[in-house]
Amino acid sequence: MFPLLSRLPGPSRLRAVAAVSAVLLLGLCGCQTDGLSDITGSLGDKADKTTPAKSLEFYQERHRANPNDAEAALNYGKALRSSGQRSQAVAVLEQATIAHPDNKALLAGYGRALADNGNFQQAFEVLGRAHTPEDPDWRILSAQGAVLDQLGRGEEARQYYASALRIVPDEPSVLSNLALSYVLSKDLAKAEETLRHANSRADADPRVRMNLALVVGLRGHMAEAESLAKEGRPPEEAAANVAYLRRMLAKQAAAKTASGGGARAD
């Protein structure tokens, strides 16, 4: 299951990646920590809006009733991911793709589950089979970029984001992943510029603004960062966002110290 572990980043980079990715993650920010992909960026696969335990039980029963039903397996895999059972999600979706090797939706779900589980090289290969150059899927292109970033291949990752943005210009979720790529490349100015552009879109998820707040905070502008975190939120949620912002920035500062880097605003 882990054929290429030797190609994954070393300990210092893993600490930095984990800290930065926890800071800048479309699927995690806004204090809605659902356990999805906390080191892979936004993989373009939203969690079930129902209560995770209920959806998990429902889809588990459907899958048990008909193990050969591709849709049931896909939904069960998503529910497992939403509940944090990442290895189990991989196992379920792996078996489903063996039974349905040409089902692109299953391949996409399997690739995302592999990325959730830290199997980045295998995830990239599986995601590549989930669409074709003749019929590309921008969500999968963005997911492939996120995986490449985790493999330390930032320049390649940004090519995938560029391809996705040619299909859906100014798509906020892709721009958010692109911003993560810039953060991992230590280009915070470019990350901030990208997130400001994403946040200017009318269809931007509120979590994009939170990502922007986090990057602004990384650059040392805490007053603006906290203002962004609170913007448009009810008082209780605004306070929670600010608390989350401070926790994530503290984590990033601690990771920098542990890896030998000093805290610096640019």
C-alpha atoms as a printed R data frame, in Angstrom:
    type eleno elety resid chain resno       x      y       z
1   ATOM     1    CA   MET     A     1   0.000  0.000   0.000
2   ATOM     2    CA   PHE     A     2   3.023  2.281   0.520
3   ATOM     3    CA   PRO     A     3   5.324  1.379  -2.412
4   ATOM     4    CA   LEU     A     4   7.086  4.732  -2.657
5   ATOM     5    CA   LEU     A     5   7.522  5.943   0.908
6   ATOM     6    CA   SER     A     6  11.162  6.760   0.188
7   ATOM     7    CA   ARG     A     7   9.997  9.503  -2.168
8   ATOM     8    CA   LEU     A     8   7.943 11.324   0.461
9   ATOM     9    CA   PRO     A     9   9.352 14.484   2.083
10  ATOM    10    CA   GLY     A    10  11.813 14.173   4.949
11  ATOM    11    CA   PRO     A    11  10.953 14.888   8.600
12  ATOM    12    CA   SER     A    12  11.698 18.616   8.501
13  ATOM    13    CA   ARG     A    13   9.615 19.161   5.392
14  ATOM    14    CA   LEU     A    14   6.808 17.030   6.776
15  ATOM    15    CA   ARG     A    15   6.661 19.235   9.874
16  ATOM    16    CA   ALA     A    16   6.527 22.359   7.730
17  ATOM    17    CA   VAL     A    17   3.986 20.898   5.312
18  ATOM    18    CA   ALA     A    18   1.735 19.720   8.126
19  ATOM    19    CA   ALA     A    19   1.857 23.095   9.845
20  ATOM    20    CA   VAL     A    20   1.289 25.158   6.712
21  ATOM    21    CA   SER     A    21  -1.398 22.848   5.383
22  ATOM    22    CA   ALA     A    22  -3.235 23.011   8.690
23  ATOM    23    CA   VAL     A    23  -3.074 26.775   8.360
24  ATOM    24    CA   LEU     A    24  -4.203 26.991   4.744
25  ATOM    25    CA   LEU     A    25  -6.878 24.437   3.949
26  ATOM    26    CA   LEU     A    26 -10.197 25.223   2.319
27  ATOM    27    CA   GLY     A    27 -11.840 22.144   3.746
28  ATOM    28    CA   LEU     A    28 -10.698 22.795   7.322
29  ATOM    29    CA   CYS     A    29 -10.873 26.508   8.025
30  ATOM    30    CA   GLY     A    30 -13.727 28.315   9.722
31  ATOM    31    CA   CYS     A    31 -13.488 26.011  12.724
32  ATOM    32    CA   GLN     A    32 -15.380 23.252  10.935
33  ATOM    33    CA   THR     A    33 -12.771 20.548  11.472
34  ATOM    34    CA   ASP     A    34 -14.289 17.519   9.792
35  ATOM    35    CA   GLY     A    35 -11.109 15.466   9.538
36  ATOM    36    CA   LEU     A    36 -10.921 15.581   5.754
37  ATOM    37    CA   SER     A    37  -7.496 15.802   4.164
38  ATOM    38    CA   ASP     A    38  -5.677 17.799   6.761
39  ATOM    39    CA   ILE     A    39  -2.457 17.618   4.773
40  ATOM    40    CA   THR     A    40  -3.616 17.574   1.201
41  ATOM    41    CA   GLY     A    41  -5.331 20.819   0.526
42  ATOM    42    CA   SER     A    42  -8.774 20.988  -0.948
43  ATOM    43    CA   LEU     A    43  -9.413 17.863  -2.992
44  ATOM    44    CA   GLY     A    44 -12.695 19.081  -4.424
45  ATOM    45    CA   ASP     A    45 -14.912 16.541  -2.700
46  ATOM    46    CA   LYS     A    46 -17.283 18.096  -0.185
47  ATOM    47    CA   ALA     A    47 -18.373 16.189   2.867
48  ATOM    48    CA   ASP     A    48 -21.908 14.934   3.345
49  ATOM    49    CA   LYS     A    49 -24.032 17.688   4.922
50  ATOM    50    CA   THR     A    50 -25.912 15.232   7.148
51  ATOM    51    CA   THR     A    51 -24.720 14.121  10.579
52  ATOM    52    CA   PRO     A    52 -21.602 11.961   9.871
53  ATOM    53    CA   ALA     A    53 -22.670  9.071  12.134
54  ATOM    54    CA   LYS     A    54 -26.091  8.846  10.511
55  ATOM    55    CA   SER     A    55 -24.773  9.064   6.966
56  ATOM    56    CA   LEU     A    56 -22.070  6.494   7.752
57  ATOM    57    CA   GLU     A    57 -24.594  4.001   9.107
58  ATOM    58    CA   PHE     A    58 -26.946  4.594   6.169
59  ATOM    59    CA   TYR     A    59 -24.281  4.122   3.487
60  ATOM    60    CA   GLN     A    60 -22.722  1.179   5.324
61  ATOM    61    CA   GLU     A    61 -26.042 -0.648   5.197
62  ATOM    62    CA   ARG     A    62 -26.501  0.168   1.530
63  ATOM    63    CA   HIS     A    63 -23.024 -1.105   0.741
64  ATOM    64    CA   ARG     A    64 -23.510 -4.314   2.737
65  ATOM    65    CA   ALA     A    65 -26.820 -4.950   0.982
66  ATOM    66    CA   ASN     A    66 -25.138 -4.750  -2.428
67  ATOM    67    CA   PRO     A    67 -21.314 -4.789  -2.339
68  ATOM    68    CA   ASN     A    68 -21.184 -4.626  -6.147
69  ATOM    69    CA   ASP     A    69 -23.118 -1.330  -6.302
70  ATOM    70    CA   ALA     A    70 -20.529  1.248  -7.381
71  ATOM    71    CA   GLU     A    71 -22.549  4.237  -6.175
72  ATOM    72    CA   ALA     A    72 -23.131  2.655  -2.767
73  ATOM    73    CA   ALA     A    73 -19.403  1.958  -2.416
74  ATOM    74    CA   LEU     A    74 -18.534  5.510  -3.427
75  ATOM    75    CA   ASN     A    75 -20.950  7.044  -0.930
76  ATOM    76    CA   TYR     A    76 -19.790  4.699   1.815
77  ATOM    77    CA   GLY     A    77 -16.194  5.665   1.100
78  ATOM    78    CA   LYS     A    78 -17.076  9.363   1.331
79  ATOM    79    CA   ALA     A    79 -18.890  8.787   4.623
80  ATOM    80    CA   LEU     A    80 -15.877  6.918   6.007
81  ATOM    81    CA   ARG     A    81 -13.619  9.791   5.008
82  ATOM    82    CA   SER     A    82 -15.978 12.286   6.640
83  ATOM    83    CA   SER     A    83 -15.849 10.290   9.884
84  ATOM    84    CA   GLY     A    84 -12.040 10.136   9.815
85  ATOM    85    CA   GLN     A    85 -11.809  6.405   8.980
86  ATOM    86    CA   ARG     A    86  -9.290  6.968   6.223
87  ATOM    87    CA   SER     A    87  -7.700  3.518   5.967
88  ATOM    88    CA   GLN     A    88 -11.131  1.893   5.859
89  ATOM    89    CA   ALA     A    89 -12.206  4.292   3.114
90  ATOM    90    CA   VAL     A    90  -9.155  3.286   1.086
91  ATOM    91    CA   ALA     A    91  -9.946 -0.411   1.556
92  ATOM    92    CA   VAL     A    92 -13.601 -0.035   0.521
93  ATOM    93    CA   LEU     A    93 -12.842  2.075  -2.538
94  ATOM    94    CA   GLU     A    94  -9.899 -0.077  -3.576
95  ATOM    95    CA   GLN     A    95 -12.156 -3.130  -3.732
96  ATOM    96    CA   ALA     A    96 -14.785 -1.149  -5.613
97  ATOM    97    CA   THR     A    97 -12.299 -0.021  -8.257
98  ATOM    98    CA   ILE     A    98 -11.131 -3.605  -8.716
99  ATOM    99    CA   ALA     A    99 -14.733 -4.571  -9.457
100 ATOM   100    CA   HIS     A   100 -15.333 -1.461 -11.603
101 ATOM   101    CA   PRO     A   101 -11.917 -0.544 -13.083
102 ATOM   102    CA   ASP     A   102 -13.342  1.926 -15.616
103 ATOM   103    CA   ASN     A   103 -15.630  3.829 -13.252
104 ATOM   104    CA   LYS     A   104 -14.076  7.288 -13.188
105 ATOM   105    CA   ALA     A   105 -16.138  8.536 -10.238
106 ATOM   106    CA   LEU     A   106 -14.893  5.608  -8.160
107 ATOM   107    CA   LEU     A   107 -11.316  6.203  -9.278
108 ATOM   108    CA   ALA     A   108 -11.620  9.855  -8.285
109 ATOM   109    CA   GLY     A   109 -12.993  8.900  -4.866
110 ATOM   110    CA   TYR     A   110 -10.289  6.273  -4.399
111 ATOM   111    CA   GLY     A   111  -7.575  8.762  -5.337
112 ATOM   112    CA   ARG     A   112  -8.878 11.294  -2.838
113 ATOM   113    CA   ALA     A   113  -9.059  8.642  -0.130
114 ATOM   114    CA   LEU     A   114  -5.453  7.638  -0.822
115 ATOM   115    CA   ALA     A   115  -4.391 11.268  -0.520
116 ATOM   116    CA   ASP     A   116  -6.301 11.561   2.767
117 ATOM   117    CA   ASN     A   117  -4.360  8.561   4.001
118 ATOM   118    CA   GLY     A   118  -0.969  9.968   3.007
119 ATOM   119    CA   ASN     A   119  -0.452  7.658   0.004
120 ATOM   120    CA   PHE     A   120   0.423 10.592  -2.219
121 ATOM   121    CA   GLN     A   121   2.270  8.911  -5.090
122 ATOM   122    CA   GLN     A   122  -0.389  6.227  -5.470
123 ATOM   123    CA   ALA     A   123  -3.090  8.893  -5.180
124 ATOM   124    CA   PHE     A   124  -1.571 10.859  -8.033
125 ATOM   125    CA   GLU     A   125  -1.455  7.777 -10.250
126 ATOM   126    CA   VAL     A   126  -5.063  6.806  -9.484
127 ATOM   127    CA   LEU     A   127  -6.367 10.343  -9.981
128 ATOM   128    CA   GLY     A   128  -4.681 10.361 -13.383
129 ATOM   129    CA   ARG     A   129  -6.888  7.439 -14.401
130 ATOM   130    CA   ALA     A   130 -10.044  9.230 -13.249
131 ATOM   131    CA   HIS     A   131 -10.155 11.546 -16.267
132 ATOM   132    CA   THR     A   132  -8.516 11.904 -19.671
133 ATOM   133    CA   PRO     A   133  -6.689 14.682 -21.543
134 ATOM   134    CA   GLU     A   134  -9.594 14.698 -23.982
135 ATOM   135    CA   ASP     A   135 -12.146 15.147 -21.189
136 ATOM   136    CA   PRO     A   136 -10.360 16.713 -18.219
137 ATOM   137    CA   ASP     A   137 -12.108 17.315 -14.897
138 ATOM   138    CA   TRP     A   138 -11.001 20.553 -13.239
139 ATOM   139    CA   ARG     A   139 -11.690 19.171  -9.762
140 ATOM   140    CA   ILE     A   140  -9.362 16.251 -10.384
141 ATOM   141    CA   LEU     A   141  -6.720 18.518 -11.898
142 ATOM   142    CA   SER     A   142  -6.842 20.595  -8.719
143 ATOM   143    CA   ALA     A   143  -6.643 17.467  -6.559
144 ATOM   144    CA   GLN     A   144  -3.647 16.246  -8.555
145 ATOM   145    CA   GLY     A   145  -1.984 19.589  -7.961
146 ATOM   146    CA   ALA     A   146  -2.614 19.308  -4.219
147 ATOM   147    CA   VAL     A   147  -1.033 15.852  -4.173
148 ATOM   148    CA   LEU     A   148   1.991 17.037  -6.159
149 ATOM   149    CA   ASP     A   149   2.484 19.829  -3.631
150 ATOM   150    CA   GLN     A   150   2.650 17.220  -0.877
151 ATOM   151    CA   LEU     A   151   5.290 15.350  -2.884
152 ATOM   152    CA   GLY     A   152   7.393 18.513  -3.012
153 ATOM   153    CA   ARG     A   153   6.741 19.064  -6.715
154 ATOM   154    CA   GLY     A   154   5.365 22.590  -6.479
155 ATOM   155    CA   GLU     A   155   6.166 23.751 -10.011
156 ATOM   156    CA   GLU     A   156   4.345 20.763 -11.487
157 ATOM   157    CA   ALA     A   157   1.462 21.314  -9.087
158 ATOM   158    CA   ARG     A   158   1.002 24.860 -10.300
159 ATOM   159    CA   GLN     A   159   0.792 23.618 -13.879
160 ATOM   160    CA   TYR     A   160  -2.170 21.467 -12.863
161 ATOM   161    CA   TYR     A   161  -3.847 24.402 -11.136
162 ATOM   162    CA   ALA     A   162  -3.286 26.478 -14.271
163 ATOM   163    CA   SER     A   163  -4.946 23.770 -16.361
164 ATOM   164    CA   ALA     A   164  -7.918 23.691 -13.971
165 ATOM   165    CA   LEU     A   165  -8.225 27.475 -14.096
166 ATOM   166    CA   ARG     A   166  -8.325 27.408 -17.883
167 ATOM   167    CA   ILE     A   167 -11.494 25.321 -17.558
168 ATOM   168    CA   VAL     A   168 -13.007 27.312 -14.656
169 ATOM   169    CA   PRO     A   169 -11.347 30.747 -14.587
170 ATOM   170    CA   ASP     A   170 -11.125 32.291 -11.121
171 ATOM   171    CA   GLU     A   171 -12.621 29.238  -9.371
172 ATOM   172    CA   PRO     A   172 -12.044 30.036  -5.660
173 ATOM   173    CA   SER     A   173 -11.305 26.457  -4.550
174 ATOM   174    CA   VAL     A   174  -8.565 26.082  -7.171
175 ATOM   175    CA   LEU     A   175  -7.136 29.483  -6.293
176 ATOM   176    CA   SER     A   176  -7.064 28.393  -2.644
177 ATOM   177    CA   ASN     A   177  -5.018 25.320  -3.543
178 ATOM   178    CA   LEU     A   178  -2.748 27.494  -5.681
179 ATOM   179    CA   ALA     A   179  -2.241 29.780  -2.709
180 ATOM   180    CA   LEU     A   180  -1.248 26.775  -0.573
181 ATOM   181    CA   SER     A   181   1.310 25.913  -3.221
182 ATOM   182    CA   TYR     A   182   2.784 29.401  -2.947
183 ATOM   183    CA   VAL     A   183   2.900 29.136   0.839
184 ATOM   184    CA   LEU     A   184   4.765 25.841   0.595
185 ATOM   185    CA   SER     A   185   7.192 27.599  -1.781
186 ATOM   186    CA   LYS     A   186   7.622 30.366   0.843
187 ATOM   187    CA   ASP     A   187   6.046 32.983  -1.426
188 ATOM   188    CA   LEU     A   188   3.573 34.452   1.055
189 ATOM   189    CA   ALA     A   189   3.095 37.625  -0.974
190 ATOM   190    CA   LYS     A   190   1.901 35.637  -3.982
191 ATOM   191    CA   ALA     A   191  -0.269 33.465  -1.749
192 ATOM   192    CA   GLU     A   192  -1.932 36.537  -0.278
193 ATOM   193    CA   GLU     A   193  -2.489 38.068  -3.725
194 ATOM   194    CA   THR     A   194  -4.070 34.829  -4.955
195 ATOM   195    CA   LEU     A   195  -6.366 34.532  -1.949
196 ATOM   196    CA   ARG     A   196  -7.434 38.166  -2.172
197 ATOM   197    CA   HIS     A   197  -8.452 37.480  -5.748
198 ATOM   198    CA   ALA     A   198 -10.329 34.331  -4.720
199 ATOM   199    CA   ASN     A   199 -12.037 36.144  -1.865
200 ATOM   200    CA   SER     A   200 -13.229 38.889  -4.228
201 ATOM   201    CA   ARG     A   201 -15.377 36.382  -6.073
202 ATOM   202    CA   ALA     A   202 -19.080 36.456  -5.214
203 ATOM   203    CA   ASP     A   203 -19.156 32.648  -5.131
204 ATOM   204    CA   ALA     A   204 -16.178 32.313  -2.767
205 ATOM   205    CA   ASP     A   205 -16.748 30.008   0.186
206 ATOM   206    CA   PRO     A   206 -16.421 31.842   3.543
207 ATOM   207    CA   ARG     A   207 -13.508 29.546   4.305
208 ATOM   208    CA   VAL     A   208 -11.507 31.247   1.541
209 ATOM   209    CA   ARG     A   209 -11.654 34.438   3.612
210 ATOM   210    CA   MET     A   210 -10.406 32.455   6.597
211 ATOM   211    CA   ASN     A   211  -7.513 31.169   4.520
212 ATOM   212    CA   LEU     A   212  -6.738 34.747   3.560
213 ATOM   213    CA   ALA     A   213  -6.817 35.737   7.225
214 ATOM   214    CA   LEU     A   214  -4.357 32.988   8.043
215 ATOM   215    CA   VAL     A   215  -1.915 34.024   5.318
216 ATOM   216    CA   VAL     A   216  -2.197 37.677   6.311
217 ATOM   217    CA   GLY     A   217  -1.427 36.520   9.856
218 ATOM   218    CA   LEU     A   218   1.567 34.542   8.623
219 ATOM   219    CA   ARG     A   219   2.872 37.790   7.161
220 ATOM   220    CA   GLY     A   220   2.645 39.405  10.578
221 ATOM   221    CA   HIS     A   221  -0.444 41.585  10.096
222 ATOM   222    CA   MET     A   222  -2.524 40.304  12.988
223 ATOM   223    CA   ALA     A   223  -5.007 43.172  13.235
224 ATOM   224    CA   GLU     A   224  -6.119 42.738   9.620
225 ATOM   225    CA   ALA     A   225  -6.025 38.950   9.959
226 ATOM   226    CA   GLU     A   226  -8.407 39.011  12.921
227 ATOM   227    CA   SER     A   227 -10.671 41.500  11.143
228 ATOM   228    CA   LEU     A   228 -10.890 39.152   8.147
229 ATOM   229    CA   ALA     A   229 -11.587 36.184  10.413
230 ATOM   230    CA   LYS     A   230 -14.546 38.000  11.968
231 ATOM   231    CA   GLU     A   231 -15.916 39.607   8.798
232 ATOM   232    CA   GLY     A   232 -19.524 38.710   8.072
233 ATOM   233    CA   ARG     A   233 -19.714 36.144  10.890
234 ATOM   234    CA   PRO     A   234 -22.094 36.106  13.888
235 ATOM   235    CA   PRO     A   235 -20.357 37.114  17.150
236 ATOM   236    CA   GLU     A   236 -19.924 33.578  18.500
237 ATOM   237    CA   GLU     A   237 -18.539 32.241  15.223
238 ATOM   238    CA   ALA     A   238 -16.332 35.316  14.798
239 ATOM   239    CA   ALA     A   239 -14.789 34.698  18.225
240 ATOM   240    CA   ALA     A   240 -14.248 31.027  17.384
241 ATOM   241    CA   ASN     A   241 -12.592 31.974  14.093
242 ATOM   242    CA   VAL     A   242 -10.201 34.345  15.846
243 ATOM   243    CA   ALA     A   243  -9.324 31.657  18.396
244 ATOM   244    CA   TYR     A   244  -8.732 29.179  15.562
245 ATOM   245    CA   LEU     A   245  -6.583 31.728  13.726
246 ATOM   246    CA   ARG     A   246  -4.388 32.232  16.771
247 ATOM   247    CA   ARG     A   247  -4.022 28.481  17.355
248 ATOM   248    CA   MET     A   248  -2.979 27.807  13.765
249 ATOM   249    CA   LEU     A   249  -0.487 30.651  13.688
250 ATOM   250    CA   ALA     A   250   0.981 29.451  16.988
251 ATOM   251    CA   LYS     A   251   1.350 25.958  15.516
252 ATOM   252    CA   GLN     A   252   3.109 27.334  12.464
253 ATOM   253    CA   ALA     A   253   5.475 29.411  14.592
254 ATOM   254    CA   ALA     A   254   6.272 26.373  16.751
255 ATOM   255    CA   ALA     A   255   6.969 24.244  13.669
256 ATOM   256    CA   LYS     A   256   9.291 26.913  12.323
257 ATOM   257    CA   THR     A   257  11.193 26.987  15.587
258 ATOM   258    CA   ALA     A   258  11.432 23.190  15.689
259 ATOM   259    CA   SER     A   259  12.825 23.061  12.154
260 ATOM   260    CA   GLY     A   260  15.409 25.723  12.896
261 ATOM   261    CA   GLY     A   261  13.710 28.681  11.210
262 ATOM   262    CA   GLY     A   262  12.923 31.929  12.933
263 ATOM   263    CA   ALA     A   263   9.565 33.648  12.877
264 ATOM   264    CA   ARG     A   264   9.686 36.332  10.201
265 ATOM   265    CA   ALA     A   265   7.142 38.662   8.621
266 ATOM   266    CA   ASP     A   266   7.769 39.658   5.020
